[in-house]
XYZ file of C-alpha atoms in Angstrom:
744
model
C 13.361 -14.743 -29.198
C 14.134 -11.449 -30.966
C 13.039 -13.339 -34.164
C 10.492 -15.428 -33.399
C 6.290 -14.362 -32.671
C 5.846 -15.777 -29.004
C 3.200 -17.771 -30.663
C 6.301 -19.593 -32.678
C 7.964 -20.339 -29.752
C 5.069 -21.991 -28.289
C 4.780 -24.425 -31.356
C 8.565 -25.806 -30.813
C 7.727 -25.741 -27.317
C 7.774 -29.397 -25.420
C 5.190 -29.296 -23.043
C 7.195 -29.970 -20.859
C 9.507 -27.351 -21.422
C 5.803 -25.113 -21.643
C 4.726 -25.468 -17.894
C 7.995 -24.961 -16.786
C 7.095 -21.278 -18.243
C 4.316 -21.250 -15.651
C 6.391 -21.976 -12.714
C 8.678 -20.199 -10.466
C 11.408 -20.845 -7.749
C 13.203 -19.442 -5.084
C 16.899 -19.000 -6.005
C 18.068 -19.854 -2.630
C 17.457 -23.585 -4.374
C 20.751 -23.378 -6.669
C 22.882 -22.101 -3.521
C 25.912 -25.050 -2.815
C 27.635 -23.072 0.424
C 26.925 -20.043 -0.160
C 27.383 -19.929 -4.188
C 25.382 -21.304 -7.336
C 25.284 -24.375 -8.164
C 25.190 -26.435 -11.676
C 24.470 -29.377 -10.268
C 20.862 -28.636 -8.321
C 21.284 -26.436 -11.150
C 20.433 -29.792 -13.462
C 18.309 -30.701 -11.045
C 15.551 -28.303 -11.180
C 15.312 -27.401 -14.605
C 15.478 -30.108 -16.264
C 13.790 -28.228 -19.282
C 16.152 -25.833 -19.129
C 14.001 -23.398 -18.555
C 11.641 -22.028 -16.087
C 9.034 -18.667 -15.411
C 10.905 -16.704 -12.542
C 12.825 -17.524 -10.052
C 12.514 -15.963 -6.752
C 14.370 -12.966 -5.152
C 17.475 -14.798 -3.326
C 18.055 -12.065 -0.824
C 21.366 -12.158 0.156
C 23.401 -9.777 0.773
C 24.008 -7.513 -2.106
C 27.241 -8.275 -4.257
C 26.573 -12.000 -3.806
C 22.920 -11.716 -4.992
C 24.623 -9.984 -7.630
C 26.576 -12.997 -9.260
C 23.921 -15.820 -7.950
C 21.474 -14.051 -9.785
C 23.677 -13.557 -12.519
C 25.785 -17.008 -13.094
C 21.243 -18.534 -13.115
C 20.071 -16.581 -15.640
C 23.282 -17.462 -17.064
C 23.357 -21.373 -17.064
C 19.381 -20.773 -18.185
C 20.276 -18.618 -21.508
C 23.065 -21.742 -21.794
C 20.683 -24.093 -21.049
C 17.480 -22.472 -22.695
C 17.326 -23.512 -26.331
C 14.753 -19.878 -26.832
C 17.262 -17.932 -24.800
C 14.930 -17.432 -21.602
C 16.441 -16.106 -18.648
C 13.452 -15.643 -16.246
C 11.864 -12.944 -14.969
C 13.572 -12.223 -11.316
C 10.584 -11.251 -8.621
C 11.398 -9.814 -5.836
C 8.416 -7.879 -3.052
C 8.765 -4.106 -3.233
C 5.624 -2.529 -2.049
C 8.055 0.052 -0.024
C 11.387 -0.439 -0.750
C 13.612 -3.697 -2.578
C 13.141 -6.384 0.529
C 16.902 -6.966 -0.357
C 19.946 -6.800 2.225
C 21.124 -2.801 3.374
C 18.215 -1.085 0.381
C 16.531 2.323 1.091
C 13.404 1.185 3.380
C 10.337 4.650 2.420
C 7.739 4.732 4.629
C 5.148 2.149 4.921
C 2.060 2.368 1.835
C -0.031 4.194 4.543
C 1.895 6.306 5.638
C 2.809 7.159 1.853
C -1.118 7.460 0.616
C -1.314 10.253 3.499
C 1.258 12.367 1.686
C -1.743 12.672 -1.064
C 1.908 13.418 -3.320
C 1.828 11.678 -6.222
C 5.228 13.327 -7.869
C 7.139 11.570 -4.198
C 5.016 8.137 -4.754
C 6.088 8.265 -8.246
C 9.881 9.323 -7.714
C 10.012 6.934 -3.989
C 8.618 4.213 -6.997
C 11.940 5.727 -9.504
C 14.516 5.045 -6.349
C 12.394 1.458 -5.635
C 12.810 0.314 -8.928
C 16.332 1.876 -10.098
C 17.935 -0.541 -6.319
C 15.417 -3.340 -7.725
C 16.823 -3.621 -10.900
C 20.418 -2.843 -9.737
C 20.854 -6.441 -8.630
C 18.982 -7.838 -11.241
C 15.236 -8.449 -10.175
C 12.801 -8.000 -13.077
C 8.965 -7.585 -11.414
C 8.101 -6.293 -8.505
C 4.888 -7.214 -6.092
C 3.372 -3.723 -5.607
C 1.287 -1.712 -5.515
C -1.119 -3.100 -3.297
C -5.145 -1.594 -4.571
C -6.658 -2.736 -2.203
C -9.287 -0.351 0.088
C -8.569 -0.690 3.682
C -12.395 -0.552 4.606
C -12.363 -2.758 6.635
C -9.426 -2.229 9.894
C -8.776 -4.730 12.015
C -7.167 -6.557 9.200
C -3.283 -7.050 9.178
C -2.925 -5.417 5.893
C -3.720 -1.575 6.601
C -0.974 -1.004 5.986
C -0.367 -2.406 3.044
C -2.556 0.112 0.929
C -3.868 3.644 0.187
C -5.619 3.623 2.815
C -10.390 3.758 2.522
C -10.882 5.968 -0.878
C -10.914 5.001 -4.280
C -9.771 7.254 -5.627
C -6.277 8.099 -3.640
C -5.672 4.157 -4.078
C -6.109 4.845 -8.201
C -3.457 8.035 -8.094
C -0.717 7.247 -6.186
C -1.439 3.677 -7.618
C -1.289 4.702 -11.472
C 2.489 7.484 -10.171
C 3.707 4.300 -8.393
C 3.472 3.034 -11.401
C 5.060 4.720 -13.392
C 8.318 4.666 -11.753
C 8.746 1.791 -11.164
C 7.429 1.154 -14.969
C 8.262 3.868 -16.808
C 8.014 5.009 -19.704
C 9.664 2.019 -22.292
C 9.953 -0.794 -19.270
C 12.952 -2.268 -21.388
C 16.087 -0.138 -19.815
C 17.803 -1.089 -16.706
C 16.249 1.166 -14.317
C 13.173 -0.035 -14.460
C 11.712 -3.020 -13.349
C 7.767 -4.565 -13.930
C 4.774 -3.659 -11.377
C 2.210 -5.768 -9.990
C -1.522 -5.122 -9.546
C -2.869 -6.755 -6.189
C -5.240 -8.513 -5.222
C -7.831 -8.590 -7.727
C -10.354 -7.710 -6.241
C -11.936 -6.590 -3.275
C -10.068 -8.079 -0.886
C -9.049 -5.554 1.321
C -13.034 -5.830 2.530
C -12.502 -9.888 4.108
C -15.646 -10.711 6.600
C -13.914 -10.189 10.796
C -11.148 -8.160 9.634
C -9.871 -12.276 9.186
C -7.106 -11.886 6.280
C -8.672 -14.050 3.813
C -11.722 -14.408 4.936
C -14.316 -14.472 1.627
C -15.661 -10.591 1.062
C -19.334 -10.290 0.051
C -20.164 -7.150 -2.765
C -22.226 -7.230 -5.542
C -21.580 -6.440 -9.314
C -22.407 -2.607 -9.201
C -20.226 -1.515 -5.676
C -17.474 -4.352 -7.518
C -17.574 -1.966 -10.365
C -18.364 1.287 -8.714
C -15.576 1.436 -5.263
C -13.077 -1.035 -5.916
C -12.266 -2.036 -9.356
C -11.350 1.318 -10.460
C -7.567 1.586 -9.372
C -7.752 -1.962 -10.885
C -8.793 -0.245 -14.136
C -7.066 2.855 -14.385
C -3.544 0.673 -13.289
C -4.646 -1.111 -16.125
C -6.015 1.431 -19.093
C -3.592 4.263 -17.801
C -0.579 3.434 -16.393
C -0.270 0.402 -18.389
C 0.750 -2.701 -15.935
C 2.370 -6.538 -16.995
C 1.381 -7.568 -13.888
C -2.009 -8.998 -11.657
C -2.141 -10.549 -8.527
C -5.247 -12.625 -8.084
C -6.676 -12.206 -4.008
C -6.304 -15.332 -1.997
C -10.096 -14.468 -0.748
C -13.444 -15.989 -2.225
C -16.225 -14.157 -4.353
C -19.742 -14.671 -3.509
C -19.439 -18.091 -3.275
C -15.873 -18.766 -5.806
C -11.962 -18.664 -5.162
C -10.859 -15.577 -7.006
C -7.822 -18.029 -7.807
C -10.664 -20.256 -9.699
C -13.139 -17.217 -10.789
C -13.322 -16.684 -14.939
C -15.714 -14.671 -14.108
C -13.335 -12.676 -12.007
C -9.725 -13.694 -13.900
C -10.797 -13.119 -17.113
C -14.147 -12.556 -18.477
C -14.155 -8.733 -16.192
C -10.170 -8.343 -15.916
C -9.342 -9.513 -19.439
C -11.986 -8.956 -21.592
C -13.928 -5.898 -19.550
C -11.017 -3.628 -18.530
C -8.982 -4.751 -21.157
C -5.321 -6.824 -19.450
C -2.969 -8.110 -21.634
C -0.069 -9.166 -19.114
C -0.054 -12.034 -17.153
C -1.552 -13.362 -13.733
C 0.950 -14.360 -10.770
C -0.493 -16.299 -8.442
C -0.956 -14.534 -5.091
C 1.385 -16.924 -2.941
C 0.217 -20.616 -2.644
C -3.015 -18.989 -3.282
C -3.711 -22.306 -5.535
C -3.257 -24.955 -3.274
C -5.194 -23.181 -1.505
C -7.847 -24.266 -3.605
C -8.010 -28.174 -2.246
C -6.915 -28.093 1.854
C -8.611 -23.968 2.572
C -11.273 -22.961 -0.059
C -12.558 -27.283 -0.299
C -13.579 -26.771 -4.278
C -10.740 -29.374 -5.738
C -10.233 -32.721 -4.675
C -6.759 -31.913 -4.658
C -3.841 -31.000 -5.857
C -3.646 -31.055 -9.914
C -7.502 -29.750 -9.730
C -6.596 -27.069 -7.819
C -4.227 -26.330 -10.833
C -6.820 -26.749 -13.847
C -9.180 -24.886 -11.668
C -6.731 -21.800 -11.634
C -5.558 -21.801 -14.928
C -8.459 -21.766 -16.402
C -9.628 -19.376 -14.557
C -6.913 -17.181 -15.728
C -3.904 -17.325 -13.558
C -0.703 -18.392 -15.881
C 1.396 -18.333 -13.468
C 2.316 -20.789 -9.817
C 4.237 -19.348 -6.841
C 6.135 -19.959 -5.381
C 6.591 -22.795 -5.823
C 4.959 -26.089 -8.156
C 3.047 -27.484 -6.205
C -0.081 -27.725 -8.324
C 1.459 -27.261 -12.017
C 4.044 -28.473 -13.019
C 4.610 -32.041 -12.776
C 0.497 -32.242 -12.730
C -0.688 -29.736 -15.213
C 1.860 -32.363 -18.183
C -0.432 -35.410 -16.628
C -3.720 -33.009 -17.463
C -3.060 -32.577 -20.986
C -1.969 -36.213 -21.395
C -5.496 -37.948 -19.231
C -6.879 -35.161 -20.916
C -8.505 -32.408 -17.473
C -6.891 -30.480 -19.273
C -6.610 -28.698 -22.776
C -2.735 -28.399 -24.170
C -3.918 -25.101 -25.783
C -5.522 -22.944 -21.931
C -1.091 -24.283 -21.440
C -0.226 -22.426 -24.830
C -2.246 -18.694 -23.995
C -0.501 -18.144 -20.486
C 3.063 -19.593 -21.913
C 2.293 -16.831 -25.123
C 1.636 -13.803 -22.054
C 4.626 -15.097 -20.434
C 7.143 -15.035 -23.084
C 5.206 -11.584 -24.192
C 5.644 -10.413 -20.406
C 9.815 -11.106 -20.545
C 10.138 -9.665 -23.677
C 8.698 -6.496 -22.429
C 11.104 -6.239 -19.098
C 13.595 -6.228 -21.578
C 14.840 -10.137 -20.925
C 15.097 -11.587 -24.445
C 18.132 -8.953 -24.610
C 19.813 -9.783 -21.240
C 22.947 -8.699 -19.818
C 24.136 -9.424 -16.542
C 23.840 -6.981 -13.640
C 27.635 -5.146 -12.870
C 28.043 -5.693 -8.696
C 29.844 -2.143 -7.961
C 27.504 -0.204 -10.290
C 24.878 -2.237 -8.074
C 26.368 -1.625 -3.903
C 26.599 2.272 -5.687
C 23.087 2.548 -6.285
C 21.890 1.109 -2.857
C 20.752 2.712 0.079
C 22.649 5.876 -1.619
C 22.934 9.024 -0.003
C 20.341 11.026 -2.675
C 17.366 7.625 -1.999
C 18.243 8.278 2.116
C 16.776 12.251 1.449
C 14.480 11.223 0.037
C 13.093 8.413 1.970
C 13.515 11.725 5.084
C 11.666 13.242 2.188
C 9.049 11.143 2.408
C 8.252 9.800 6.428
C 8.145 14.421 6.741
C 5.187 14.447 4.094
C 3.936 12.050 5.530
C 3.658 12.721 9.005
C 0.043 14.341 9.806
C -1.051 16.613 12.936
C -4.431 16.043 14.366
C -3.590 18.273 18.094
C -2.088 20.933 18.324
C -3.597 22.140 22.130
C -2.493 25.589 22.246
C 0.308 25.482 19.845
C 2.120 22.952 21.951
C 3.931 22.890 18.806
C 6.862 23.338 17.936
C 9.074 22.819 20.011
C 11.750 24.603 20.856
C 15.400 22.795 20.396
C 16.893 24.328 23.650
C 14.208 22.611 26.028
C 15.787 22.341 29.072
C 14.623 18.644 29.428
C 12.288 16.212 28.031
C 11.285 12.717 28.381
C 10.947 9.466 26.247
C 8.887 7.304 26.597
C 7.309 4.267 25.197
C 7.303 1.073 23.243
C 7.794 2.457 19.873
C 9.746 5.750 21.337
C 13.457 3.623 20.196
C 12.118 0.669 18.168
C 12.168 1.315 14.355
C 9.660 0.249 13.388
C 9.274 -0.577 10.027
C 5.954 -2.100 8.568
C 6.072 -5.241 7.106
C 7.102 -6.719 4.007
C 10.905 -5.305 5.688
C 14.882 -7.001 5.845
C 15.676 -4.488 9.214
C 19.110 -2.933 9.296
C 20.772 -1.295 11.831
C 21.543 2.542 10.290
C 17.918 3.520 10.818
C 16.669 6.137 13.020
C 14.355 6.193 16.615
C 12.905 8.685 17.641
C 14.728 9.079 19.987
C 17.805 9.464 18.206
C 16.831 11.006 15.807
C 14.991 14.221 19.274
C 18.788 13.419 20.210
C 19.939 14.983 17.309
C 17.590 18.380 17.493
C 17.489 18.963 21.158
C 20.967 21.538 21.556
C 23.931 19.762 23.743
C 22.387 21.668 27.186
C 18.952 20.139 27.037
C 18.379 17.012 29.317
C 17.114 12.972 27.578
C 15.266 11.301 29.668
C 13.978 7.429 27.939
C 12.116 5.024 29.556
C 10.063 2.571 27.516
C 7.271 2.526 29.661
C 5.518 -0.759 29.015
C 5.843 -3.208 25.332
C 2.992 -4.075 23.964
C 1.838 -7.284 25.812
C 0.539 -7.582 29.154
C 3.486 -8.072 30.624
C 5.568 -6.945 33.260
C 6.417 -2.909 32.597
C 8.054 0.221 33.911
C 5.521 2.906 34.016
C 6.917 3.436 37.420
C 10.174 4.333 36.507
C 8.510 6.687 32.867
C 5.831 8.292 35.605
C 9.824 9.647 37.679
C 10.947 11.295 34.391
C 8.366 12.653 32.631
C 7.497 14.242 35.975
C 11.061 16.221 36.054
C 11.298 16.627 32.638
C 9.353 20.438 30.317
C 7.268 17.547 28.062
C 6.695 13.982 27.389
C 6.822 12.253 24.084
C 5.076 9.497 24.477
C 5.851 7.016 21.246
C 3.003 4.430 21.691
C 1.675 2.700 18.940
C 1.875 -1.340 17.999
C 4.554 -3.803 15.939
C 4.065 -5.200 12.805
C 4.987 -8.385 11.406
C 9.157 -9.172 11.449
C 10.931 -10.059 9.019
C 14.714 -11.363 9.816
C 16.572 -14.343 9.610
C 16.872 -14.654 5.908
C 21.218 -15.498 6.068
C 22.732 -13.205 8.621
C 22.640 -12.863 12.545
C 19.623 -11.218 13.842
C 21.023 -10.323 17.095
C 24.075 -8.132 15.640
C 20.930 -5.144 14.388
C 21.080 -4.498 17.493
C 18.717 -3.013 19.935
C 16.545 -1.206 17.269
C 15.002 -4.328 15.982
C 14.299 -6.026 20.343
C 12.607 -8.602 20.297
C 8.676 -7.358 19.848
C 5.890 -9.050 18.999
C 3.832 -8.619 15.954
C -0.007 -6.417 16.118
C -0.273 -6.439 12.613
C 1.453 -6.731 8.773
C -0.416 -10.064 6.529
C -2.319 -12.619 8.615
C -1.547 -10.440 12.090
C -5.290 -8.560 12.494
C -7.701 -7.097 15.357
C -10.915 -7.596 17.043
C -10.394 -3.875 18.121
C -9.147 -1.000 18.472
C -7.297 0.046 21.162
C -4.128 0.338 22.113
C -2.209 -2.760 22.746
C -0.628 -4.095 26.019
C -1.402 -1.166 28.554
C 0.031 2.302 26.899
C -3.759 3.533 26.646
C -2.479 3.095 31.083
C 1.480 4.631 30.341
C -0.442 7.459 28.777
C -3.043 7.803 31.737
C -0.613 7.532 34.354
C 1.900 10.460 32.463
C -1.041 12.287 32.247
C -2.134 11.856 35.669
C 1.943 14.725 36.647
C 0.698 17.428 34.842
C 3.419 18.039 32.668
C 2.258 18.315 28.355
C 2.410 15.319 26.544
C 3.115 15.176 22.663
C 1.740 11.443 21.826
C 3.172 10.282 18.537
C 1.175 7.210 17.113
C 3.373 4.736 15.596
C 1.174 2.332 14.389
C 0.033 -0.197 10.869
C -3.723 -0.150 11.696
C -5.309 3.063 13.380
C -6.124 3.158 16.860
C -10.381 4.315 18.805
C -8.713 6.193 21.421
C -11.205 9.407 21.424
C -10.311 9.215 25.726
C -6.907 10.969 24.895
C -8.288 13.496 23.244
C -7.973 14.707 26.856
C -4.224 13.462 27.921
C -2.578 14.910 25.558
C -1.378 18.167 24.140
C -0.040 17.639 20.662
C -1.216 14.138 19.343
C 0.472 13.175 15.375
C 0.495 9.887 13.233
C 3.249 8.799 11.704
C 2.294 5.023 10.536
C 5.025 3.723 10.018
C 7.636 5.875 8.609
C 10.855 4.473 6.508
C 14.652 4.785 7.887
C 14.520 7.704 8.515
C 11.631 8.323 10.378
C 12.985 9.984 13.544
C 14.594 12.614 11.884
C 11.701 13.501 9.622
C 9.819 13.032 13.163
C 12.303 15.233 15.161
C 11.692 18.114 11.664
C 8.514 18.104 12.660
C 8.442 18.419 15.928
C 11.768 21.038 15.746
C 8.980 23.053 13.324
C 12.208 22.598 10.574
C 9.944 20.981 8.997
C 5.550 22.351 8.221
C 3.764 19.595 8.927
C 1.437 18.685 5.730
C 0.050 15.367 5.973
C -3.225 13.746 5.822
C -5.351 11.450 7.111
C -6.250 8.121 4.490
C -8.683 6.506 5.647
C -11.525 7.873 9.019
C -10.287 7.018 11.954
C -12.940 6.266 14.066
C -14.024 5.998 18.388
C -15.227 3.250 18.352
C -14.355 -0.646 17.347
C -18.286 -0.627 16.895
C -18.786 1.845 14.202
C -16.953 0.555 11.437
C -16.776 -0.101 9.485
C -16.020 3.179 9.071
C -15.428 5.660 5.319
C -16.555 8.262 4.664
C -18.098 7.710 0.842
C -21.174 5.448 3.073
C -24.780 6.194 1.310
C -27.217 8.276 2.044
C -28.650 5.718 4.319
C -25.480 5.119 6.670
C -25.640 6.634 9.564
C -28.490 6.816 11.550
C -31.551 8.123 11.096
C -32.240 10.012 14.944
C -28.863 11.886 14.661
C -29.342 11.803 18.639
C -26.626 10.298 19.827
C -26.780 8.910 23.713
C -24.345 9.227 26.534
C -23.786 6.765 29.610
C -26.157 8.918 32.151
C -28.481 9.955 28.088
C -28.961 7.213 25.353
C -30.031 8.257 22.666
C -30.462 6.553 19.025
C -29.569 5.179 15.899
C -24.993 4.380 18.577
C -27.210 4.029 22.096
C -24.161 5.139 23.034
C -22.248 7.151 20.634
C -22.422 8.589 17.235
C -22.215 7.713 14.126
C -19.883 9.883 13.749
C -15.939 9.113 13.589
C -13.493 9.997 15.843
C -11.148 11.954 13.108
C -11.915 12.208 8.892
C -10.309 10.725 6.188
C -8.644 14.372 4.844
C -7.901 15.563 7.774
C -5.271 16.878 9.322
C -3.050 20.719 10.483
C -0.359 22.680 10.572
C 2.265 24.761 12.138
C -0.028 27.808 9.632
C -3.685 28.625 8.665
C -5.414 27.829 4.765
C -8.641 29.842 4.243
C -10.243 28.675 1.229
C -12.381 31.021 -1.372
C -14.373 31.792 -5.048
C -14.886 27.959 -5.291
C -16.963 28.303 -8.699
C -17.622 25.863 -11.393
C -18.849 26.030 -15.544
C -19.953 23.292 -17.500
C -18.384 22.708 -21.052
C -20.957 20.623 -22.541
C -19.858 19.595 -25.861
C -16.394 18.760 -24.368
C -17.472 17.223 -21.897
C -15.924 18.500 -19.137
C -16.235 20.910 -15.813
C -14.135 22.394 -14.837
C -13.435 24.011 -11.469
C -11.454 27.435 -9.893
C -11.327 28.303 -5.899
C -8.008 29.897 -4.484
C -6.001 28.793 -1.058
C -4.269 31.929 1.083
C -1.901 30.971 3.861
C -2.935 33.430 6.198
C 0.458 32.078 8.407
C 3.383 32.592 8.722
C 4.853 29.742 8.089
C 5.144 28.397 4.851
C 3.388 24.681 3.675
C 1.805 22.390 2.042
C -1.739 22.718 1.307
C -4.502 19.266 0.554
C -6.773 20.747 -1.911
C -9.595 18.175 -2.201
C -12.369 18.470 -3.995
C -15.281 16.341 -3.699
C -18.666 15.959 -5.315
C -22.588 14.847 -4.614
C -24.758 13.244 -6.745
C -28.002 15.354 -5.497
C -30.852 12.627 -7.074
C -29.492 10.122 -9.269
C -30.532 6.499 -9.825
C -29.468 4.459 -8.037
C -27.984 4.991 -4.765
C -24.795 7.676 -4.848
C -22.364 8.065 -1.942
C -22.305 11.985 0.502
C -19.637 12.904 -1.300
C -16.413 11.763 -3.000
C -13.435 12.300 -3.505
C -13.057 13.633 -7.466
C -9.231 15.321 -7.163
C -6.927 16.877 -5.636
C -3.557 18.910 -5.310
C -0.653 19.427 -2.720
C 0.364 22.998 -2.935
C 3.297 24.618 -1.630
C 2.011 29.176 -0.090
C 4.874 30.938 0.987
C 2.604 32.976 4.473
C 0.064 35.515 2.554
C 0.194 34.039 -0.191
C -2.726 33.041 -2.271
C -2.496 30.420 -5.153
C -5.519 29.456 -8.090
C -6.031 25.726 -7.281
C -7.781 24.450 -10.784
C -9.100 21.206 -11.691
C -10.855 19.032 -14.777
C -13.340 16.330 -14.705
C -14.233 14.393 -17.245
C -18.118 13.991 -16.926
C -17.208 10.492 -16.787
C -15.445 10.653 -13.908
C -19.481 11.547 -12.674
C -20.639 8.277 -13.677
C -22.447 5.200 -11.723
C -23.638 2.347 -12.748
C -27.635 2.422 -13.915
C -30.747 0.393 -12.109
C -30.127 -1.853 -16.027
C -26.195 -1.695 -14.865
C -24.749 0.190 -17.853
C -22.533 2.963 -16.821
C -23.345 6.186 -17.143
C -23.419 10.103 -16.380
C -27.013 10.738 -15.200
C -28.456 14.492 -16.225
C -28.337 16.567 -13.119
C -27.662 18.892 -10.537
C -24.112 17.807 -8.746
C -22.752 19.883 -5.606
C -18.650 19.831 -5.833
C -17.823 20.805 -2.424
C -13.802 21.994 -1.369
C -13.055 22.452 2.522
C -16.296 24.453 3.774
C -16.864 25.514 0.257
C -19.882 24.235 -1.884
C -20.846 25.162 -5.556
C -23.497 23.209 -7.480
C -23.501 22.011 -11.461
C -25.818 21.450 -14.250
C -25.671 18.307 -16.557
C -28.498 19.016 -19.002
C -27.943 15.471 -21.207
C -27.175 11.722 -20.132
C -23.728 10.790 -20.605
C -23.461 6.828 -21.842
C -20.222 5.777 -22.505
C -18.425 1.324 -21.997
C -15.269 2.640 -20.529
């Protein structure tokens, strides 16, 4: 492979060898009594090679040995020295036994910290690579525009620009500069494209969008990942778009992805999405035709099993149903990717290095820092927070108070910190800590009376409410060994766990109201994968924090926020509605999208637009408060027409007595445009540390092309006219004198 070009290698391959390069096998299929079996390998790899294998997910030492054995076997048997791409999930941590579990993606988005996201991705890449992984199935660049959808937690929120910048940071951390080294792995952006707005919020449902919205809203994070970050792999969406399943859409997977966005890597199918063409979408009469449709659309590798490619593609070529050169093009893309990943110079992994790397102390510290920067303070009445560690008594209540909710795509581990454990570590030895679960996530027997009892005798009640994400246990060891932190609970969020409303599951509202009736101050902590509509809670609680799924050190991070060791700096990456019926609800809406009459009503007096509600969110995108206060001044902008750049500056001062990090958010509004544009959209952000009484100047450089739109002729153009820029409560306007057309 070092001396031959990809095209030459393909010429030497027979049809069976080519098709093997477009297929994946689960690493566990090679095992016999926990060890690699040559007998099984001889049966599985009849042509000596394979495109990819799925991570066996075994304990670290065993995993390294098995992957090494599989790769050595493939190199020995393959006439072209073509090891497999070893694929694993790494959404918010390498999904391997005892690997570091970082905060879920929606949590990382709440940090608004590109550098932190990159550092987390670098740690994920190092742990993954140490055991022999070459490609991670992340990041998820879907936009969370439908909050009933269970996969909101996997995203970076509702905004294309925030998603774009954090996605690029993740890819740069995962892939590094050159890819071909032992510290990085390939990234996979998913799910191409517009998957985050399914009909009714139901996973896999159709998505409705037009060509302009597709390109202006959903496409930019993917396009930037391809053109700026050089991502090596793309995963298609399960869903259909305008009547055509993405897995069978040449318009999307070739014309848009490759021709328009310039992607030249390889496409791996979302697991099972190809055979869904036959049994789910019903555009293919059989599995063979599903495979033909997908390959011709532009999907290079089937995953995770050989249902539609494999022998069915071979037969399709032999019967002249499929042209062999379509297979050749896909194989070339897979071989090119293997070269980018350094597999043409494969070296076995070292078990000792893997054991030292997985969940090392540095990564644990990073996981805690990531959780601390991701926690959002939404309410803090009368500055009840931070608490003093010498407080006399605390009631810790709620279904997530002593549970480790880590988020989807996680292998649970026993060495995580729950909120109860984190708080106990922080308080003085003289503080009396009481605990009651209170209730669970479903309408079943509860302990609300017990929770009320301990709240009455406490100085403050901390209620840790929320939901439970999809559980990934039982993959080769005893579930019971994980202990009480993972006692049985049912998922209310995660892939395939969608909801009809955004209320707190089970009897949690009743629990909060009952504890509130005691008069004891309440700090409500939400640990969840999607936002909840809880307008009633504003009058029931004294403080409110959103922590999402904060990772393995979440309990410690939460305690550090509660007791003031860390000043909260997280900001919402999505809008939280007052009512489920407001959906879809996002900040960057069109001028006509939030009503005409502006007469919100009440139960006593109906209004217009919504009869009994206004159209505003409960908490808006970008919101989050601190233990200090920041003030903004001196916002100004200068236009450089020759360089097609706008320079913007603003001063930010920390007026309080505590140091903290502030997220400076820059928005723009195209005041008059040939097609409708959002009332405002995020165009820049910067997270900056500011000492007490310190003032800093923040600068933004905005290329004209960032102000572009697709006009009536669907040409990308930055139109002449006035643009309003907004930071905090400040605004200023600039004028662009002439139109600037550009293609990409």
